[in-house]
């Protein structure tokens, strides 16, 4: 579904060149859920935007769905950005239906689906609110709903649950897993939480500090469907410990 | 016992305080009341000072005399007001109709931006008062030269406001629509233009006040009607009460137009200019 081959990315700016990703080779299978963890400022967002076709790699090649990603973003992707990036001049519901407007889908059906999605993430009764009246975590959930609206085949998520509390985060994790299992998507999930990565993923890619190189890939062979009790299992802790070790943290 | 203590000592819960502020609406009332009170106070001091110091009306008329003149010359003043208002609105409208599209074109075309921007800055640095006689030579003494001068002074802030608004867009907003393969047309209308609106309105608020000044400059240089003409004409005839009455009308035009633009801003851009909530 997604393939990166020896991808480099160097930002050129007036203050000099910053290499954000170096020699990234990675393959994500159809319907696989892969997380990327790594230190802040390493290049996680960069890698996600490269896959989305929003940035051009300095070297290397990226394929999505068998097509080389060139000037244009690939078709059928849904993206959750690190900040919610909502349109403050639109209501919560209108923000969620934005993809339908751009893709010229049926708006009635889009609004129904948007209401369902908002309900699933625990945001009933806020449909008509202006988004700037909502909390950071609520805004982030709206941006999650927006990314899912058009049923993308590839979901690229940049720390989507970074702004919610632990309880909400765990329940959103479970909702994401349920959606993923029902709707068969490929997901690339960036997070700074190792536990979250282990809980969700089939594989966890561990990145080095900038410029990002792949330090290791941890395969999470825990059974599915998963639920919260898994977080207390020794196998879970073993995966967390192994990822911490490859990041150079006390294990 | 414990409960009573808390009720007295503890500050009210934050929600309750906001509720009370809402009901009285003190902030809304004071928004109008404070400036009005200040104006009344200034007028009172003015009146008292003129009477006490026995200033001649030709130097400084009493507010009551200005009010009398306003009433006596109501028809002259109102026709002059309509003329100046018309010139101002036409010039302001032209500044919007040309300034905003030009900012859009300059955003998309780097070549045009690099070519036009320095020229516009140079043009802007020439005082419009100095250009006004030339405009009158070209266009005569009627309505058109005033519109052109009002346009010339209002144009630059509209252009700069729009150009700034279009430039400072949050990059991920554009990434968002691009990730959905939106056309540039869609991106412009769905994201670029709305997110530029706060800056566009800042420009419009400056522009509308300048447009009034532009129209008056035009009338000063040569006119047979309008508030600017009335100011010059009445002053030359030592009818200072009428001069002041015309100034009052100009003030009303300026404040009124500014208020309309500010109102449009509040309706169209409610997310901008929000004070941090308490
Ligand atoms: N547009 C840009 N121009 C120049 N440098 C950039 C740009 N975007 C990112 N960088 C640099 O690239 C590096 C990686 O940034 P990136 O946003 O990919 O990190 P990240 O891993 O997502 O970090 P975080 O976890 O804090 O979000 C950083 O050093 C950053 O300064
Ligand atoms: Mg990031």
Coordinates of C-alpha atoms and ligand atoms in Angstrom, one line a residue:
Chain A
X1 CA 0.0 0.0 0.0
X2 CA 2.8 2.4 1.0
X3 CA 6.4 2.0 0.1
X4 CA 9.3 4.3 0.8
X5 CA 12.6 3.6 -0.8
X6 CA 15.7 5.3 0.4
X7 CA 13.9 8.5 1.0
X8 CA 15.8 11.6 2.1
X9 CA 14.3 15.0 2.9
X10 CA 16.4 18.1 3.4
X11 CA 14.7 21.5 4.0
X12 CA 16.4 24.3 2.3
X13 CA 15.9 27.6 4.0
X14 CA 17.7 31.0 4.3
X15 CA 19.2 29.9 7.6
X16 CA 20.7 26.8 6.0
X17 CA 19.8 23.3 5.2
X18 CA 18.1 21.0 7.7
X19 CA 18.0 17.3 7.0
X20 CA 14.9 15.9 8.5
X21 CA 14.8 12.3 7.1
X22 CA 17.7 10.1 5.9
X23 CA 17.6 6.9 4.1
X24 CA 14.0 5.9 5.1
X25 CA 13.0 2.6 3.5
X26 CA 9.7 1.2 4.7
X27 CA 6.8 -0.8 3.4
X28 CA 3.3 -0.7 4.9
X29 CA 1.0 -3.5 3.7
X30 CA -2.6 -3.1 2.8
X31 CA -4.8 -2.9 5.9
X32 CA -1.8 -2.7 8.2
X33 CA -1.6 -0.3 11.1
X34 CA 1.9 1.0 11.5
X35 CA 3.0 3.5 14.1
X36 CA 6.0 5.8 14.0
X37 CA 7.6 6.8 17.3
X38 CA 10.6 9.0 17.7
X39 CA 11.9 12.1 19.5
X40 CA 10.4 15.5 19.0
X41 CA 11.8 17.4 16.0
X42 CA 13.1 14.2 14.5
X43 CA 11.2 14.2 11.3
X44 CA 7.9 12.2 11.9
X45 CA 5.7 14.9 10.5
X46 CA 8.0 15.3 7.6
X47 CA 7.8 11.6 6.7
X48 CA 4.0 11.7 6.9
X49 CA 3.7 14.7 4.6
X50 CA 6.1 13.0 2.2
X51 CA 3.8 10.0 2.0
X52 CA 0.8 12.4 1.5
X53 CA 2.6 14.0 -1.4
X54 CA 2.6 17.4 0.4
X55 CA 6.4 17.5 0.4
X56 CA 8.8 16.4 -2.3
X57 CA 11.5 14.0 -1.2
X58 CA 15.1 15.3 -1.9
X59 CA 16.0 11.8 -2.9
X60 CA 14.3 8.4 -3.0
X61 CA 10.9 7.3 -4.2
X62 CA 7.5 6.8 -2.6
X63 CA 4.7 4.7 -3.8
X64 CA 1.1 4.7 -2.6
X65 CA -1.3 2.1 -3.9
X66 CA 1.2 1.1 -6.6
X67 CA 1.5 4.7 -8.0
X68 CA 4.5 6.8 -7.6
X69 CA 3.8 9.9 -5.5
X70 CA 4.9 12.9 -7.6
X71 CA 3.5 16.4 -7.8
X72 CA 0.0 15.5 -6.6
X73 CA -1.2 13.8 -3.4
X74 CA -2.4 10.3 -3.9
X75 CA -6.1 9.7 -4.2
X76 CA -8.2 8.5 -1.2
X77 CA -6.1 9.6 1.7
X78 CA -7.3 11.0 4.9
X79 CA -5.0 13.2 7.0
X80 CA -5.0 14.2 10.6
X81 CA -2.6 17.0 11.1
X82 CA -0.7 17.6 14.4
X83 CA -2.7 20.7 15.0
X84 CA -6.4 20.5 14.4
X85 CA -6.3 23.0 11.5
X86 CA -10.1 23.6 11.5
X87 CA -11.8 26.4 9.6
X88 CA -12.9 28.8 12.3
X89 CA -15.6 30.3 10.0
X90 CA -17.4 27.0 9.9
X91 CA -19.3 25.0 12.4
X92 CA -18.1 21.7 13.8
X93 CA -20.4 19.8 11.4
X94 CA -19.3 21.8 8.4
X95 CA -15.7 21.2 9.2
X96 CA -16.3 17.5 9.2
X97 CA -18.1 17.6 5.9
X98 CA -15.3 19.7 4.2
X99 CA -13.9 16.7 2.3
X100 CA -17.3 16.0 0.8
X101 CA -17.5 19.5 -0.4
X102 CA -14.1 19.3 -2.0
X103 CA -14.7 15.9 -3.5
X104 CA -18.2 16.9 -4.6
X105 CA -19.9 14.0 -2.8
X106 CA -23.5 14.0 -1.8
X107 CA -23.8 16.6 1.0
X108 CA -26.9 15.0 2.6
X109 CA -25.2 11.7 3.0
X110 CA -22.0 13.5 4.1
X111 CA -23.9 15.3 6.9
X112 CA -25.5 12.1 8.1
X113 CA -22.1 10.4 8.2
X114 CA -20.5 13.4 9.9
X115 CA -23.2 13.3 12.7
X116 CA -22.5 9.6 13.2
X117 CA -18.7 10.1 13.4
X118 CA -19.1 13.0 15.8
X119 CA -21.3 10.9 18.0
X120 CA -18.8 8.0 17.9
X121 CA -16.0 10.3 19.3
X122 CA -18.3 11.6 22.0
X123 CA -19.2 15.0 20.5
X124 CA -23.0 15.0 20.4
X125 CA -24.7 18.3 20.7
X126 CA -21.8 20.3 19.4
X127 CA -22.5 20.1 15.7
X128 CA -23.5 23.7 15.2
X129 CA -20.9 25.2 17.5
X130 CA -18.2 27.4 16.1
X131 CA -15.0 25.4 16.5
X132 CA -13.2 28.1 18.4
X133 CA -15.6 27.6 21.2
X134 CA -14.4 24.1 21.7
X135 CA -11.5 22.7 23.7
X136 CA -8.3 21.6 22.1
X137 CA -9.1 17.9 22.6
X138 CA -12.6 18.4 21.1
X139 CA -11.0 20.2 18.1
X140 CA -8.6 17.3 17.6
X141 CA -11.5 14.9 17.6
X142 CA -13.3 17.0 15.0
X143 CA -10.3 16.8 12.8
X144 CA -10.2 13.0 13.2
X145 CA -13.8 12.8 12.0
X146 CA -13.0 15.0 9.1
X147 CA -10.2 12.7 8.0
X148 CA -12.5 9.7 8.2
X149 CA -15.5 11.3 6.4
X150 CA -14.8 10.2 2.9
X151 CA -13.7 6.7 3.9
X152 CA -10.1 7.1 2.8
X153 CA -8.2 3.9 2.0
X154 CA -5.1 5.3 3.6
X155 CA -5.2 7.2 6.9
X156 CA -2.2 9.3 7.9
X157 CA -2.4 10.5 11.4
X158 CA 0.0 12.9 13.1
X159 CA -0.3 12.6 16.9
X160 CA -4.1 12.8 16.6
X161 CA -4.6 12.2 20.3
X162 CA -1.9 14.4 21.6
X163 CA -4.2 16.9 23.1
X164 CA -6.6 14.6 25.0
X165 CA -6.4 13.2 28.5
X166 CA -5.4 9.6 29.2
X167 CA -8.9 8.4 29.6
X168 CA -10.3 9.9 26.4
X169 CA -7.2 8.8 24.6
X170 CA -7.6 5.2 25.6
X171 CA -11.3 5.2 24.5
X172 CA -10.4 7.0 21.2
X173 CA -7.7 4.3 20.7
X174 CA -10.4 1.7 21.0
X175 CA -12.7 3.5 18.7
X176 CA -9.9 3.9 16.1
X177 CA -9.3 0.1 16.3
X178 CA -13.0 -0.6 15.9
X179 CA -13.2 1.7 12.9
X180 CA -10.1 0.2 11.4
X181 CA -11.3 -3.3 11.9
X182 CA -14.7 -2.6 10.4
X183 CA -13.6 -0.4 7.6
X184 CA -10.3 -2.0 6.5
X185 CA -8.0 0.9 6.1
X186 CA -4.2 1.2 6.0
X187 CA -3.1 3.5 8.8
X188 CA 0.2 5.2 9.4
X189 CA 0.1 6.6 12.9
X190 CA 2.6 9.1 14.4
X191 CA 2.7 9.3 18.1
X192 CA 5.1 10.1 20.9
X193 CA 3.5 7.6 23.2
X194 CA 5.2 4.3 23.1
X195 CA 2.3 2.6 24.9
X196 CA -0.2 4.0 22.4
X197 CA 1.9 2.8 19.5
X198 CA 2.2 -0.7 21.0
X199 CA -1.5 -0.9 21.8
X200 CA -2.6 0.1 18.3
X201 CA -0.1 -1.3 15.9
X202 CA 0.9 -4.3 13.9
X203 CA 4.4 -2.8 13.7
X204 CA 6.1 0.1 15.4
X205 CA 8.8 2.0 13.5
X206 CA 11.4 3.6 15.8
X207 CA 13.1 6.7 14.6
X208 CA 16.4 8.3 15.7
X209 CA 16.8 12.0 16.5
X210 CA 17.1 14.3 13.5
X211 CA 17.9 13.5 10.8
X212 CA 15.5 10.6 11.2
X213 CA 16.8 7.2 10.4
X214 CA 15.0 4.0 11.2
X215 CA 16.5 2.5 14.3
X216 CA 14.4 -0.5 14.3
X217 CA 11.0 -1.9 13.6
X218 CA 9.1 -3.8 16.4
X219 CA 6.5 -6.3 15.3
X220 CA 3.6 -6.3 17.7
X221 CA 2.2 -9.8 17.6
X222 CA -0.4 -9.3 20.3
X223 CA -3.7 -10.9 19.5
X224 CA -6.7 -8.8 18.1
X225 CA -9.2 -7.6 18.9
X226 CA -7.4 -5.8 21.7
X227 CA -8.9 -4.2 24.7
X228 CA -7.7 -2.1 27.6
X229 CA -6.7 -5.1 29.8
X230 CA -3.9 -5.8 27.3
X231 CA -2.1 -2.8 28.6
X232 CA -1.5 -4.8 31.8
X233 CA -0.1 -7.9 30.2
X234 CA 3.6 -8.8 30.5
X235 CA 3.9 -9.2 26.7
X236 CA 2.7 -5.6 26.3
X237 CA 5.3 -4.4 28.7
X238 CA 7.9 -6.4 27.0
X239 CA 7.2 -4.6 23.7
X240 CA 7.3 -1.2 25.4
X241 CA 10.6 -2.1 27.0
X242 CA 12.1 -3.2 23.8
X243 CA 11.1 0.0 22.0
X244 CA 12.4 2.1 24.9
X245 CA 15.7 0.2 24.6
X246 CA 16.1 1.0 20.9
X247 CA 15.3 4.7 21.7
X248 CA 18.1 4.6 24.3
X249 CA 15.7 5.1 27.2
X250 CA 16.0 3.3 30.5
X251 CA 14.2 0.0 30.0
Chain B
X1 CA -22.2 25.8 59.3
X2 CA -19.4 24.8 57.0
X3 CA -21.6 25.5 54.0
X4 CA -22.5 29.0 55.1
X5 CA -18.8 29.8 55.6
X6 CA -17.9 28.7 52.1
X7 CA -20.7 30.7 50.7
X8 CA -19.4 33.9 52.2
X9 CA -15.7 33.3 51.9
X10 CA -15.2 31.5 48.6
X11 CA -15.3 33.5 45.4
X12 CA -18.3 32.7 43.2
X13 CA -17.7 29.9 40.8
X14 CA -16.3 31.2 37.5
X15 CA -19.5 30.3 35.6
X16 CA -21.7 32.4 37.9
X17 CA -19.6 35.5 37.5
X18 CA -19.8 35.4 33.7
X19 CA -23.5 34.9 34.0
X20 CA -24.0 38.0 36.0
X21 CA -21.8 40.1 33.6
X22 CA -24.0 38.9 30.7
X23 CA -27.2 39.9 32.3
X24 CA -26.2 43.5 33.1
X25 CA -24.3 43.8 29.9
X26 CA -22.1 46.4 31.4
X27 CA -19.4 46.0 28.8
X28 CA -21.9 46.6 26.0
X29 CA -23.5 49.6 27.7
X30 CA -20.2 51.2 28.6
X31 CA -19.0 50.8 25.0
X32 CA -21.5 53.4 24.0
X33 CA -22.0 55.2 27.3
X34 CA -18.4 56.1 28.1
X35 CA -17.6 57.9 24.8
X36 CA -21.0 59.7 24.8
X37 CA -20.4 60.9 28.4
X38 CA -16.9 62.1 27.4
X39 CA -18.3 63.9 24.4
X40 CA -21.0 65.6 26.6
X41 CA -18.3 66.6 29.1
X42 CA -16.1 68.1 26.3
X43 CA -19.1 70.0 24.9
X44 CA -20.0 71.4 28.3
X45 CA -16.4 72.6 29.0
X46 CA -16.3 74.1 25.5
X47 CA -19.6 75.9 26.0
X48 CA -18.6 77.2 29.5
X49 CA -15.2 78.3 28.4
X50 CA -16.5 80.2 25.4
X51 CA -19.0 82.0 27.5
X52 CA -16.7 82.6 30.4
X53 CA -13.8 83.9 28.2
X54 CA -16.2 85.7 25.9
X55 CA -14.7 84.3 22.7
X56 CA -16.1 85.7 19.5
X57 CA -18.2 83.3 17.5
X58 CA -16.0 83.7 14.5
X59 CA -13.1 82.3 16.4
X60 CA -14.9 79.6 18.2
X61 CA -18.7 79.3 18.2
X62 CA -20.6 77.8 21.1
X63 CA -21.8 74.3 20.7
X64 CA -25.4 75.6 21.0
X65 CA -24.7 78.0 18.1
X66 CA -23.3 75.1 16.0
X67 CA -26.5 73.1 16.8
X68 CA -28.6 76.1 15.8
X69 CA -26.7 76.3 12.5
X70 CA -27.2 72.6 11.9
X71 CA -30.9 73.1 12.3
X72 CA -31.0 76.3 10.2
X73 CA -29.0 74.9 7.3
X74 CA -30.4 71.4 7.4
X75 CA -31.1 71.2 3.7
X76 CA -27.8 72.7 2.5
X77 CA -25.9 70.4 4.9
X78 CA -27.8 67.3 4.0
X79 CA -27.3 67.8 0.3
X80 CA -23.6 68.4 0.8
X81 CA -23.4 65.3 3.0
X82 CA -25.0 63.2 0.3
X83 CA -22.5 64.5 -2.3
X84 CA -19.5 63.8 -0.1
X85 CA -20.9 60.4 1.0
X86 CA -21.4 59.5 -2.7
X87 CA -17.8 60.4 -3.6
X88 CA -16.5 58.5 -0.6
X89 CA -18.4 55.4 -1.3
X90 CA -17.6 55.3 -5.0
X91 CA -13.9 55.8 -4.2
X92 CA -14.0 53.2 -1.4
X93 CA -15.9 50.7 -3.6
X94 CA -13.4 51.1 -6.4
X95 CA -10.6 50.5 -4.0
X96 CA -12.2 47.3 -2.9
X97 CA -13.1 46.2 -6.5
X98 CA -9.5 46.8 -7.6
X99 CA -7.4 46.3 -4.4
X100 CA -8.6 42.8 -3.4
X101 CA -8.4 41.2 -6.9
X102 CA -5.0 42.8 -7.4
X103 CA -3.8 41.3 -4.1
X104 CA -5.1 37.9 -5.3
X105 CA -3.3 38.2 -8.6
X106 CA -0.1 39.3 -6.9
X107 CA -0.3 36.3 -4.6
X108 CA -0.4 33.9 -7.5
X109 CA 2.1 35.7 -9.7
X110 CA 5.5 36.2 -8.3
X111 CA 6.6 38.1 -11.4
X112 CA 3.7 40.6 -11.0
X113 CA 4.4 40.9 -7.3
X114 CA 8.1 41.7 -7.9
X115 CA 7.2 44.2 -10.6
X116 CA 4.2 46.0 -9.1
X117 CA 5.0 46.1 -5.4
X118 CA 8.0 48.6 -5.6
X119 CA 6.0 50.8 -8.0
X120 CA 3.0 50.8 -5.7
X121 CA 5.1 51.7 -2.7
X122 CA 6.7 54.6 -4.6
X123 CA 3.2 55.7 -5.7
X124 CA 2.0 55.5 -2.2
X125 CA 4.7 57.7 -0.9
X126 CA 3.6 60.6 -3.0
X127 CA 1.1 62.7 -0.9
X128 CA -2.3 62.6 -2.6
X129 CA -2.9 66.2 -1.8
X130 CA -0.2 67.0 -4.2
X131 CA -1.8 64.9 -6.9
X132 CA -5.2 66.3 -6.5
X133 CA -4.7 69.4 -8.6
X134 CA -3.6 67.3 -11.5
X135 CA -6.5 65.0 -11.2
X136 CA -8.8 68.0 -11.3
X137 CA -7.1 69.3 -14.4
X138 CA -7.7 66.0 -16.1
X139 CA -11.3 65.4 -14.9
X140 CA -12.8 68.8 -14.2
X141 CA -14.6 70.0 -11.1
X142 CA -17.4 67.5 -10.9
X143 CA -18.0 64.2 -9.1
X144 CA -15.3 62.1 -10.8
X145 CA -12.1 63.6 -9.6
X146 CA -13.2 63.3 -6.0
X147 CA -14.0 59.7 -6.6
X148 CA -10.5 59.2 -8.1
X149 CA -8.8 60.9 -5.2
X150 CA -10.8 59.0 -2.6
X151 CA -9.9 55.8 -4.5
X152 CA -6.2 56.7 -4.6
X153 CA -6.0 57.1 -0.8
X154 CA -8.2 54.1 0.0
X155 CA -6.6 51.7 -2.4
X156 CA -3.3 51.1 -0.7
X157 CA -4.5 49.9 2.7
X158 CA -7.0 47.6 0.9
X159 CA -4.3 46.1 -1.2
X160 CA -1.8 45.8 1.8
X161 CA -4.5 44.3 4.1
X162 CA -5.5 41.8 1.4
X163 CA -2.0 40.9 0.4
X164 CA -1.0 40.3 4.1
X165 CA -4.1 38.3 4.8
X166 CA -3.5 36.0 1.8
X167 CA 0.1 35.6 2.7
X168 CA -0.2 34.7 6.4
X169 CA -2.4 31.7 5.8
X170 CA -1.7 28.7 8.1
X171 CA 0.3 26.4 5.8
X172 CA -1.5 23.2 7.0
X173 CA -4.8 24.7 5.8
X174 CA -3.5 24.5 2.3
X175 CA -2.0 21.1 3.0
X176 CA -5.4 20.0 4.1
X177 CA -7.2 20.9 0.9
X178 CA -4.3 19.7 -1.2
X179 CA -4.4 16.3 0.6
X180 CA -7.9 16.1 -0.7
X181 CA -6.7 17.0 -4.2
X182 CA -8.7 20.2 -4.2
X183 CA -8.4 22.5 -7.2
X184 CA -6.7 25.8 -6.6
X185 CA -10.1 27.4 -7.3
X186 CA -11.6 25.4 -4.4
X187 CA -8.7 26.1 -2.1
X188 CA -9.0 29.8 -2.8
X189 CA -12.7 30.0 -2.0
X190 CA -12.8 27.5 0.8
X191 CA -9.7 28.4 2.7
X192 CA -7.5 31.2 1.3
X193 CA -10.1 34.0 1.1
X194 CA -11.9 33.3 4.3
X195 CA -8.7 33.1 6.3
X196 CA -7.6 36.4 4.8
X197 CA -10.7 38.2 5.9
X198 CA -9.5 39.5 9.2
X199 CA -6.6 41.3 7.6
X200 CA -8.8 42.4 4.7
X201 CA -11.1 44.1 7.2
X202 CA -8.3 45.8 9.0
X203 CA -7.4 47.3 5.7
X204 CA -11.0 48.3 4.9
X205 CA -11.4 50.1 8.2
X206 CA -8.3 52.2 7.5
X207 CA -9.4 52.7 3.9
X208 CA -12.9 53.9 4.6
X209 CA -11.7 56.7 6.9
X210 CA -9.1 57.7 4.4
X211 CA -11.7 57.7 1.6
X212 CA -13.6 60.4 3.4
X213 CA -10.4 62.5 3.7
X214 CA -9.7 61.9 0.0
X215 CA -13.1 63.2 -1.1
X216 CA -12.7 66.3 1.1
X217 CA -9.2 66.9 -0.4
X218 CA -10.8 66.8 -3.8
X219 CA -13.5 69.2 -2.7
X220 CA -10.9 71.6 -1.2
X221 CA -9.0 71.8 -4.5
X222 CA -12.1 72.6 -6.5
X223 CA -15.7 72.0 -6.1
X224 CA -19.2 73.5 -6.1
X225 CA -20.8 71.2 -3.6
X226 CA -20.0 68.8 -0.8
X227 CA -19.0 69.1 2.8
X228 CA -15.4 70.0 2.0
X229 CA -16.6 72.8 -0.3
X230 CA -19.0 74.0 2.4
X231 CA -16.2 74.1 5.0
X232 CA -14.1 76.3 2.8
X233 CA -16.9 78.4 1.5
X234 CA -18.5 79.2 4.9
X235 CA -15.1 79.9 6.5
X236 CA -14.3 82.4 3.7
X237 CA -17.6 84.1 4.5
X238 CA -16.8 84.1 8.2
X239 CA -19.9 81.9 8.8
X240 CA -17.9 79.8 11.4
X241 CA -21.0 78.2 12.8
X242 CA -21.7 76.6 9.4
X243 CA -18.1 75.5 9.1
X244 CA -18.4 73.7 12.4
X245 CA -21.8 72.3 11.4
X246 CA -20.2 70.9 8.2
X247 CA -17.4 69.4 10.3
X248 CA -20.0 67.7 12.5
X249 CA -21.5 66.2 9.4
X250 CA -18.1 65.0 8.2
X251 CA -17.6 63.4 11.6
X252 CA -20.9 61.6 11.3
X253 CA -20.1 60.4 7.8
X254 CA -16.7 59.1 8.9
X255 CA -17.9 57.4 12.1
X256 CA -20.9 56.0 10.3
X257 CA -18.9 54.5 7.5
X258 CA -16.4 53.1 9.9
X259 CA -19.2 51.7 12.0
X260 CA -20.7 49.9 9.0
X261 CA -17.4 48.3 8.1
X262 CA -16.8 47.3 11.7
X263 CA -20.3 45.8 11.8
X264 CA -19.8 43.9 8.6
X265 CA -16.6 42.6 10.1
X266 CA -18.3 41.4 13.2
X267 CA -20.9 39.6 11.1
X268 CA -18.5 38.1 8.6
X269 CA -15.4 37.5 10.8
X270 CA -16.8 36.6 14.2
X271 CA -13.7 34.5 15.0
X272 CA -11.2 37.4 14.7
X273 CA -10.4 40.0 17.2
X274 CA -11.7 37.9 20.1
X275 CA -10.4 39.0 23.5
X276 CA -9.1 36.2 25.6
X277 CA -12.1 34.9 27.5
X278 CA -12.2 35.5 31.3
Ligands
LIG1 N1 9.1 23.9 6.6 C1 10.2 23.6 7.2 N2 11.3 24.3 6.9 C2 12.5 24.1 7.5 N3 12.7 23.1 8.4 C3 11.6 22.4 8.8 C4 10.4 22.6 8.2 N4 9.5 21.7 8.8 C5 10.2 21.0 9.7 N5 11.5 21.4 9.7 C6 12.6 20.8 10.5 O1 12.7 19.5 10.3 C7 12.9 18.8 11.5 C8 11.8 17.7 11.6 O2 10.5 18.3 11.8 P1 9.2 17.5 12.0 O3 8.1 18.4 12.0 O4 9.1 16.5 10.9 O5 9.5 16.8 13.4 P2 8.5 15.8 14.2 O6 9.2 14.5 14.4 O7 7.2 15.8 13.7 O8 8.5 16.6 15.6 P3 7.4 16.7 16.7 O9 7.3 15.4 17.4 O10 7.8 17.8 17.6 O11 6.1 17.0 16.0 C9 12.9 19.8 12.6 O12 14.2 20.0 12.9 C10 12.3 21.0 12.0 O13 12.9 22.2 12.4
LIG2 MG1 5.4 16.5 14.2

